[in-house]
Amino acid sequence: KAGVTQTPRYLIKTRGQQVTLSCSPISGHRSVSWYQQTPGQGLQFLFEYFSETQRNKGNFPGRFSGRQFSNSRSEMNVSTLELGDSALYLCASARGLGRGQETQYFGPGTRLLVL
Amino acid sequence: AQTVTQSQPEMSVQEAETVTLSCTYDTSESDYYLFWYKQPPSRQMILVIRQEAYKQQNATENRFSVNFQKAAKSFSLKISDSQLGDAAMYFCAYRSGAQGGSEKLVFGKGTKLTVNP
């Protein structure tokens, strides 16, 4: 079974631009979560989706948004990029919400550099 | 809010030896899950082991085992017969088990493990 895939793997953008990152979960997984990883702040939760509904959102400005499609694929968008948005963005999928379904499996990440 | 603390920023171990990584957490919940993830230089986050709080038995996965002390809110990872491929950043993570609760993982800051040949 294929793992979580994320595209693109690397991105270079300039301040003020916007970016869209994509995540395809493991087949059969309906839950997708996003995390931002930086050297200073570590791993921080961005959002989680289940069945196309955003269930929770982390403490990030409104420039960060996301969505999930009917096939469970998810995208996140960052508008008006700032230098501080440079990070590794990790996507994780899980089968569902119930006991035994909750383990999250991560993709390889998208490394975003904002110049 | 839940917090996860990894007090050892760096650890080193000799190949074939045993090493224990520490993790403590703070929560008022009684139902939750704990995880150890490994992040090698490739940055791919890999699940090492999972523990359900309501299970008293410590989880094991081959050379990896945990010492789960619920009352002390401690969740340490023991790596036996360390191999060069075990060198990585190790993250301890917490997830609520509450019905309808958030799926988000709360991570510690990580412990960088070096394996010396």
PDB file of C-alpha atoms in Angstrom:
ATOM      1  CA  LYS A   1       0.000   0.000   0.000  1.00  0.00           C
ATOM      2  CA  ALA A   2       1.403   3.371  -0.982  1.00  0.00           C
ATOM      3  CA  GLY A   3       2.222   5.778   1.803  1.00  0.00           C
ATOM      4  CA  VAL A   4       1.214   9.395   2.240  1.00  0.00           C
ATOM      5  CA  THR A   5       2.402  11.489  -0.673  1.00  0.00           C
ATOM      6  CA  GLN A   6       3.002  15.210  -0.692  1.00  0.00           C
ATOM      7  CA  THR A   7       3.632  17.495  -3.610  1.00  0.00           C
ATOM      8  CA  PRO A   8       5.682  19.391  -4.332  1.00  0.00           C
ATOM      9  CA  ARG A   9       8.624  18.265  -2.235  1.00  0.00           C
ATOM     10  CA  TYR A  10      10.423  21.591  -2.453  1.00  0.00           C
ATOM     11  CA  LEU A  11       9.248  25.114  -3.115  1.00  0.00           C
ATOM     12  CA  ILE A  12      10.910  28.488  -3.271  1.00  0.00           C
ATOM     13  CA  LYS A  13       8.647  31.534  -3.139  1.00  0.00           C
ATOM     14  CA  THR A  14       9.053  35.226  -2.489  1.00  0.00           C
ATOM     15  CA  ARG A  15       7.358  37.303   0.153  1.00  0.00           C
ATOM     16  CA  GLY A  16       3.801  38.247  -0.697  1.00  0.00           C
ATOM     17  CA  GLN A  17       3.183  35.285  -2.973  1.00  0.00           C
ATOM     18  CA  GLN A  18       0.803  32.472  -2.186  1.00  0.00           C
ATOM     19  CA  VAL A  19       1.391  28.742  -2.230  1.00  0.00           C
ATOM     20  CA  THR A  20      -0.698  25.581  -2.355  1.00  0.00           C
ATOM     21  CA  LEU A  21       0.554  22.279  -0.985  1.00  0.00           C
ATOM     22  CA  SER A  22      -1.065  18.953  -1.709  1.00  0.00           C
ATOM     23  CA  CYS A  23      -1.381  15.770   0.300  1.00  0.00           C
ATOM     24  CA  SER A  24      -2.717  12.378  -0.774  1.00  0.00           C
ATOM     25  CA  PRO A  25      -3.430  10.088   2.185  1.00  0.00           C
ATOM     26  CA  ILE A  26      -2.924   6.370   2.377  1.00  0.00           C
ATOM     27  CA  SER A  27      -5.689   4.573   0.506  1.00  0.00           C
ATOM     28  CA  GLY A  28      -8.677   4.092   2.784  1.00  0.00           C
ATOM     29  CA  HIS A  29      -7.622   6.808   5.216  1.00  0.00           C
ATOM     30  CA  ARG A  30     -10.215   9.506   5.731  1.00  0.00           C
ATOM     31  CA  SER A  31      -8.463  11.770   8.195  1.00  0.00           C
ATOM     32  CA  VAL A  32      -5.741  14.233   7.229  1.00  0.00           C
ATOM     33  CA  SER A  33      -3.779  16.541   9.512  1.00  0.00           C
ATOM     34  CA  TRP A  34      -1.180  19.176   8.711  1.00  0.00           C
ATOM     35  CA  TYR A  35       1.815  20.261  10.790  1.00  0.00           C
ATOM     36  CA  GLN A  36       4.446  22.934  10.422  1.00  0.00           C
ATOM     37  CA  GLN A  37       7.984  22.127  11.527  1.00  0.00           C
ATOM     38  CA  THR A  38      10.574  24.837  12.147  1.00  0.00           C
ATOM     39  CA  PRO A  39      13.838  24.775  14.107  1.00  0.00           C
ATOM     40  CA  GLY A  40      12.558  27.403  16.512  1.00  0.00           C
ATOM     41  CA  GLN A  41       8.982  26.316  17.153  1.00  0.00           C
ATOM     42  CA  GLY A  42       9.277  22.604  16.541  1.00  0.00           C
ATOM     43  CA  LEU A  43       6.225  20.728  15.308  1.00  0.00           C
ATOM     44  CA  GLN A  44       3.014  22.721  15.431  1.00  0.00           C
ATOM     45  CA  PHE A  45      -0.454  21.590  14.486  1.00  0.00           C
ATOM     46  CA  LEU A  46      -2.122  23.466  11.624  1.00  0.00           C
ATOM     47  CA  PHE A  47      -5.441  21.739  10.894  1.00  0.00           C
ATOM     48  CA  GLU A  48      -7.209  18.434  10.729  1.00  0.00           C
ATOM     49  CA  TYR A  49      -9.845  17.213   8.313  1.00  0.00           C
ATOM     50  CA  PHE A  50     -12.212  14.300   8.279  1.00  0.00           C
ATOM     51  CA  SER A  51     -14.771  13.619   5.576  1.00  0.00           C
ATOM     52  CA  GLU A  52     -14.204  17.031   3.995  1.00  0.00           C
ATOM     53  CA  THR A  53     -14.845  18.862   7.278  1.00  0.00           C
ATOM     54  CA  GLN A  54     -12.274  20.840   9.189  1.00  0.00           C
ATOM     55  CA  ARG A  55     -12.484  19.520  12.716  1.00  0.00           C
ATOM     56  CA  ASN A  56      -9.840  21.593  14.352  1.00  0.00           C
ATOM     57  CA  LYS A  57      -7.407  24.372  13.595  1.00  0.00           C
ATOM     58  CA  GLY A  58      -4.190  25.352  15.298  1.00  0.00           C
ATOM     59  CA  ASN A  59      -3.112  28.791  16.366  1.00  0.00           C
ATOM     60  CA  PHE A  60      -2.131  30.153  12.968  1.00  0.00           C
ATOM     61  CA  PRO A  61      -3.261  33.332  11.204  1.00  0.00           C
ATOM     62  CA  GLY A  62      -6.031  33.311   8.655  1.00  0.00           C
ATOM     63  CA  ARG A  63      -3.448  33.323   5.868  1.00  0.00           C
ATOM     64  CA  PHE A  64      -3.250  29.592   6.435  1.00  0.00           C
ATOM     65  CA  SER A  65      -6.196  27.680   5.071  1.00  0.00           C
ATOM     66  CA  GLY A  66      -6.960  24.214   3.884  1.00  0.00           C
ATOM     67  CA  ARG A  67      -9.560  21.885   2.532  1.00  0.00           C
ATOM     68  CA  GLN A  68     -10.242  18.230   1.971  1.00  0.00           C
ATOM     69  CA  PHE A  69     -11.825  16.697  -1.079  1.00  0.00           C
ATOM     70  CA  SER A  70     -14.265  13.820  -1.387  1.00  0.00           C
ATOM     71  CA  ASN A  71     -11.414  11.424  -2.197  1.00  0.00           C
ATOM     72  CA  SER A  72      -9.736  12.471   1.099  1.00  0.00           C
ATOM     73  CA  ARG A  73      -6.945  14.328  -0.648  1.00  0.00           C
ATOM     74  CA  SER A  74      -6.150  17.581   1.070  1.00  0.00           C
ATOM     75  CA  GLU A  75      -4.612  20.895   0.170  1.00  0.00           C
ATOM     76  CA  MET A  76      -3.332  23.704   2.285  1.00  0.00           C
ATOM     77  CA  ASN A  77      -2.857  27.239   1.112  1.00  0.00           C
ATOM     78  CA  VAL A  78      -0.742  30.023   2.512  1.00  0.00           C
ATOM     79  CA  SER A  79      -1.424  33.487   1.183  1.00  0.00           C
ATOM     80  CA  THR A  80       0.753  36.580   1.426  1.00  0.00           C
ATOM     81  CA  LEU A  81       3.824  34.593   2.351  1.00  0.00           C
ATOM     82  CA  GLU A  82       6.169  35.891   5.022  1.00  0.00           C
ATOM     83  CA  LEU A  83       9.768  34.958   5.682  1.00  0.00           C
ATOM     84  CA  GLY A  84       8.656  33.172   8.853  1.00  0.00           C
ATOM     85  CA  ASP A  85       6.542  30.764   6.840  1.00  0.00           C
ATOM     86  CA  SER A  86       9.713  29.000   5.703  1.00  0.00           C
ATOM     87  CA  ALA A  87       9.320  25.533   7.147  1.00  0.00           C
ATOM     88  CA  LEU A  88       8.801  21.864   6.520  1.00  0.00           C
ATOM     89  CA  TYR A  89       5.082  21.201   6.119  1.00  0.00           C
ATOM     90  CA  LEU A  90       4.090  17.691   7.065  1.00  0.00           C
ATOM     91  CA  CYS A  91       0.860  15.950   6.233  1.00  0.00           C
ATOM     92  CA  ALA A  92      -0.364  12.902   8.147  1.00  0.00           C
ATOM     93  CA  SER A  93      -3.247  10.564   7.502  1.00  0.00           C
ATOM     94  CA  ALA A  94      -5.203   8.210   9.722  1.00  0.00           C
ATOM     95  CA  ARG A  95      -7.907   5.670   8.995  1.00  0.00           C
ATOM     96  CA  GLY A  96     -10.497   7.425  11.091  1.00  0.00           C
ATOM     97  CA  LEU A  97     -11.359   8.815  14.447  1.00  0.00           C
ATOM     98  CA  GLY A  98     -12.216   5.772  16.502  1.00  0.00           C
ATOM     99  CA  ARG A  99     -10.031   3.659  18.737  1.00  0.00           C
ATOM    100  CA  GLY A 100      -7.584   1.680  16.688  1.00  0.00           C
ATOM    101  CA  GLN A 101      -7.928   4.053  13.761  1.00  0.00           C
ATOM    102  CA  GLU A 102      -6.210   7.057  15.195  1.00  0.00           C
ATOM    103  CA  THR A 103      -2.544   6.422  14.417  1.00  0.00           C
ATOM    104  CA  GLN A 104      -1.182   9.067  12.082  1.00  0.00           C
ATOM    105  CA  TYR A 105       1.229   8.200   9.301  1.00  0.00           C
ATOM    106  CA  PHE A 106       3.285  10.986   7.842  1.00  0.00           C
ATOM    107  CA  GLY A 107       4.271  11.974   4.355  1.00  0.00           C
ATOM    108  CA  PRO A 108       7.785  13.078   3.380  1.00  0.00           C
ATOM    109  CA  GLY A 109       6.902  16.746   3.760  1.00  0.00           C
ATOM    110  CA  THR A 110       7.103  19.836   1.585  1.00  0.00           C
ATOM    111  CA  ARG A 111      10.016  22.100   2.297  1.00  0.00           C
ATOM    112  CA  LEU A 112       9.025  25.720   1.676  1.00  0.00           C
ATOM    113  CA  LEU A 113      11.577  28.477   1.485  1.00  0.00           C
ATOM    114  CA  VAL A 114      10.342  32.065   1.390  1.00  0.00           C
ATOM    115  CA  LEU A 115      12.823  34.652   0.142  1.00  0.00           C
TER     116      LEU A 115
ATOM    117  CA  ALA B   1      -3.800  22.169  27.270  1.00  0.00           C
ATOM    118  CA  GLN B   2      -1.614  19.153  27.019  1.00  0.00           C
ATOM    119  CA  THR B   3       2.145  19.492  26.962  1.00  0.00           C
ATOM    120  CA  VAL B   4       4.931  17.059  26.163  1.00  0.00           C
ATOM    121  CA  THR B   5       8.448  17.476  27.491  1.00  0.00           C
ATOM    122  CA  GLN B   6      11.588  15.762  26.288  1.00  0.00           C
ATOM    123  CA  SER B   7      14.337  16.793  28.656  1.00  0.00           C
ATOM    124  CA  GLN B   8      17.252  15.351  26.677  1.00  0.00           C
ATOM    125  CA  PRO B   9      18.015  17.441  23.588  1.00  0.00           C
ATOM    126  CA  GLU B  10      20.770  15.024  22.592  1.00  0.00           C
ATOM    127  CA  MET B  11      21.781  11.475  23.463  1.00  0.00           C
ATOM    128  CA  SER B  12      24.451   9.154  22.185  1.00  0.00           C
ATOM    129  CA  VAL B  13      24.876   5.399  22.341  1.00  0.00           C
ATOM    130  CA  GLN B  14      27.402   2.846  21.182  1.00  0.00           C
ATOM    131  CA  GLU B  15      26.315   0.445  18.511  1.00  0.00           C
ATOM    132  CA  ALA B  16      24.761  -2.708  20.028  1.00  0.00           C
ATOM    133  CA  GLU B  17      24.173  -0.979  23.364  1.00  0.00           C
ATOM    134  CA  THR B  18      20.876   0.078  24.933  1.00  0.00           C
ATOM    135  CA  VAL B  19      19.632   3.631  25.298  1.00  0.00           C
ATOM    136  CA  THR B  20      16.562   5.142  26.946  1.00  0.00           C
ATOM    137  CA  LEU B  21      14.927   8.365  25.813  1.00  0.00           C
ATOM    138  CA  SER B  22      12.757  10.223  28.300  1.00  0.00           C
ATOM    139  CA  CYS B  23       9.373  11.835  27.828  1.00  0.00           C
ATOM    140  CA  THR B  24       6.940  13.333  30.297  1.00  0.00           C
ATOM    141  CA  TYR B  25       3.556  14.810  29.564  1.00  0.00           C
ATOM    142  CA  ASP B  26       0.902  16.804  31.284  1.00  0.00           C
ATOM    143  CA  THR B  27      -2.802  16.156  30.844  1.00  0.00           C
ATOM    144  CA  SER B  28      -6.000  16.046  32.823  1.00  0.00           C
ATOM    145  CA  GLU B  29      -7.490  13.427  30.519  1.00  0.00           C
ATOM    146  CA  SER B  30      -7.681   9.765  31.399  1.00  0.00           C
ATOM    147  CA  ASP B  31      -8.005   8.444  27.864  1.00  0.00           C
ATOM    148  CA  TYR B  32      -5.237   9.230  25.442  1.00  0.00           C
ATOM    149  CA  TYR B  33      -2.569   7.791  23.197  1.00  0.00           C
ATOM    150  CA  LEU B  34       1.175   8.229  23.249  1.00  0.00           C
ATOM    151  CA  PHE B  35       3.549   7.770  20.364  1.00  0.00           C
ATOM    152  CA  TRP B  36       7.211   7.807  19.561  1.00  0.00           C
ATOM    153  CA  TYR B  37       8.140   8.958  16.081  1.00  0.00           C
ATOM    154  CA  LYS B  38      11.567   8.867  14.481  1.00  0.00           C
ATOM    155  CA  GLN B  39      12.740  11.505  12.016  1.00  0.00           C
ATOM    156  CA  PRO B  40      15.983  10.611  10.230  1.00  0.00           C
ATOM    157  CA  PRO B  41      17.918  13.149   8.141  1.00  0.00           C
ATOM    158  CA  SER B  42      15.537  12.466   5.245  1.00  0.00           C
ATOM    159  CA  ARG B  43      12.906  14.269   7.430  1.00  0.00           C
ATOM    160  CA  GLN B  44      10.350  11.493   6.892  1.00  0.00           C
ATOM    161  CA  MET B  45       8.493  11.043  10.182  1.00  0.00           C
ATOM    162  CA  ILE B  46       8.281   7.336  10.964  1.00  0.00           C
ATOM    163  CA  LEU B  47       6.086   5.760  13.631  1.00  0.00           C
ATOM    164  CA  VAL B  48       8.169   3.760  16.092  1.00  0.00           C
ATOM    165  CA  ILE B  49       5.678   2.682  18.728  1.00  0.00           C
ATOM    166  CA  ARG B  50       2.216   3.429  20.060  1.00  0.00           C
ATOM    167  CA  GLN B  51       0.711   3.118  23.543  1.00  0.00           C
ATOM    168  CA  GLU B  52      -2.900   3.387  24.630  1.00  0.00           C
ATOM    169  CA  ALA B  53      -3.264   4.908  28.071  1.00  0.00           C
ATOM    170  CA  TYR B  54      -5.914   2.461  29.219  1.00  0.00           C
ATOM    171  CA  LYS B  55      -3.582  -0.475  28.561  1.00  0.00           C
ATOM    172  CA  GLN B  56      -1.229  -1.123  31.441  1.00  0.00           C
ATOM    173  CA  GLN B  57       1.003  -3.411  29.418  1.00  0.00           C
ATOM    174  CA  ASN B  58       3.983  -1.640  27.924  1.00  0.00           C
ATOM    175  CA  ALA B  59       4.105  -1.676  24.130  1.00  0.00           C
ATOM    176  CA  THR B  60       6.988  -3.355  22.344  1.00  0.00           C
ATOM    177  CA  GLU B  61       8.055  -3.448  18.713  1.00  0.00           C
ATOM    178  CA  ASN B  62      11.095  -5.609  18.103  1.00  0.00           C
ATOM    179  CA  ARG B  63      14.068  -3.729  19.600  1.00  0.00           C
ATOM    180  CA  PHE B  64      11.880  -0.840  20.752  1.00  0.00           C
ATOM    181  CA  SER B  65       9.928  -0.858  23.980  1.00  0.00           C
ATOM    182  CA  VAL B  66       8.349   1.712  26.241  1.00  0.00           C
ATOM    183  CA  ASN B  67       8.099   2.193  29.967  1.00  0.00           C
ATOM    184  CA  PHE B  68       4.677   3.761  30.453  1.00  0.00           C
ATOM    185  CA  GLN B  69       4.074   5.116  33.946  1.00  0.00           C
ATOM    186  CA  LYS B  70       0.595   6.623  33.853  1.00  0.00           C
ATOM    187  CA  ALA B  71       0.577   7.996  37.388  1.00  0.00           C
ATOM    188  CA  ALA B  72       3.916   9.674  36.863  1.00  0.00           C
ATOM    189  CA  LYS B  73       2.903  10.766  33.332  1.00  0.00           C
ATOM    190  CA  SER B  74       6.093   9.333  31.970  1.00  0.00           C
ATOM    191  CA  PHE B  75       6.611   7.537  28.664  1.00  0.00           C
ATOM    192  CA  SER B  76      10.216   6.561  27.979  1.00  0.00           C
ATOM    193  CA  LEU B  77      11.508   4.719  24.915  1.00  0.00           C
ATOM    194  CA  LYS B  78      14.132   2.004  25.217  1.00  0.00           C
ATOM    195  CA  ILE B  79      16.130   1.014  22.165  1.00  0.00           C
ATOM    196  CA  SER B  80      17.991  -2.264  22.547  1.00  0.00           C
ATOM    197  CA  ASP B  81      20.897  -3.460  20.411  1.00  0.00           C
ATOM    198  CA  SER B  82      21.232   0.006  18.873  1.00  0.00           C
ATOM    199  CA  GLN B  83      22.032   0.115  15.173  1.00  0.00           C
ATOM    200  CA  LEU B  84      23.556   2.844  13.039  1.00  0.00           C
ATOM    201  CA  GLY B  85      20.209   3.222  11.307  1.00  0.00           C
ATOM    202  CA  ASP B  86      18.620   4.225  14.599  1.00  0.00           C
ATOM    203  CA  ALA B  87      20.395   7.571  14.462  1.00  0.00           C
ATOM    204  CA  ALA B  88      17.663  10.174  14.127  1.00  0.00           C
ATOM    205  CA  MET B  89      15.588  12.761  15.903  1.00  0.00           C
ATOM    206  CA  TYR B  90      13.024  11.095  18.155  1.00  0.00           C
ATOM    207  CA  PHE B  91       9.764  12.806  19.012  1.00  0.00           C
ATOM    208  CA  CYS B  92       7.347  11.884  21.744  1.00  0.00           C
ATOM    209  CA  ALA B  93       3.724  12.770  20.942  1.00  0.00           C
ATOM    210  CA  TYR B  94       0.381  12.849  22.721  1.00  0.00           C
ATOM    211  CA  ARG B  95      -3.107  12.525  21.279  1.00  0.00           C
ATOM    212  CA  SER B  96      -6.380  12.869  23.121  1.00  0.00           C
ATOM    213  CA  GLY B  97      -8.606   9.823  23.213  1.00  0.00           C
ATOM    214  CA  ALA B  98     -11.721  11.754  24.122  1.00  0.00           C
ATOM    215  CA  GLN B  99     -14.815  10.857  22.112  1.00  0.00           C
ATOM    216  CA  GLY B 100     -15.105  13.387  19.331  1.00  0.00           C
ATOM    217  CA  GLY B 101     -11.907  14.982  20.503  1.00  0.00           C
ATOM    218  CA  SER B 102      -9.166  16.488  18.396  1.00  0.00           C
ATOM    219  CA  GLU B 103      -6.910  14.195  16.465  1.00  0.00           C
ATOM    220  CA  LYS B 104      -4.028  16.579  16.709  1.00  0.00           C
ATOM    221  CA  LEU B 105      -0.708  15.337  17.944  1.00  0.00           C
ATOM    222  CA  VAL B 106       1.118  17.400  20.555  1.00  0.00           C
ATOM    223  CA  PHE B 107       4.839  16.914  20.138  1.00  0.00           C
ATOM    224  CA  GLY B 108       7.831  17.312  22.377  1.00  0.00           C
ATOM    225  CA  LYS B 109      10.871  19.215  21.167  1.00  0.00           C
ATOM    226  CA  GLY B 110      12.689  16.025  20.250  1.00  0.00           C
ATOM    227  CA  THR B 111      15.843  14.155  21.227  1.00  0.00           C
ATOM    228  CA  LYS B 112      18.662  13.809  18.738  1.00  0.00           C
ATOM    229  CA  LEU B 113      20.125  10.313  18.986  1.00  0.00           C
ATOM    230  CA  THR B 114      23.626   9.619  17.728  1.00  0.00           C
ATOM    231  CA  VAL B 115      24.809   6.030  17.342  1.00  0.00           C
ATOM    232  CA  ASN B 116      28.560   5.581  17.498  1.00  0.00           C
ATOM    233  CA  PRO B 117      30.176   2.650  15.669  1.00  0.00           C
TER     234      PRO B 117
END
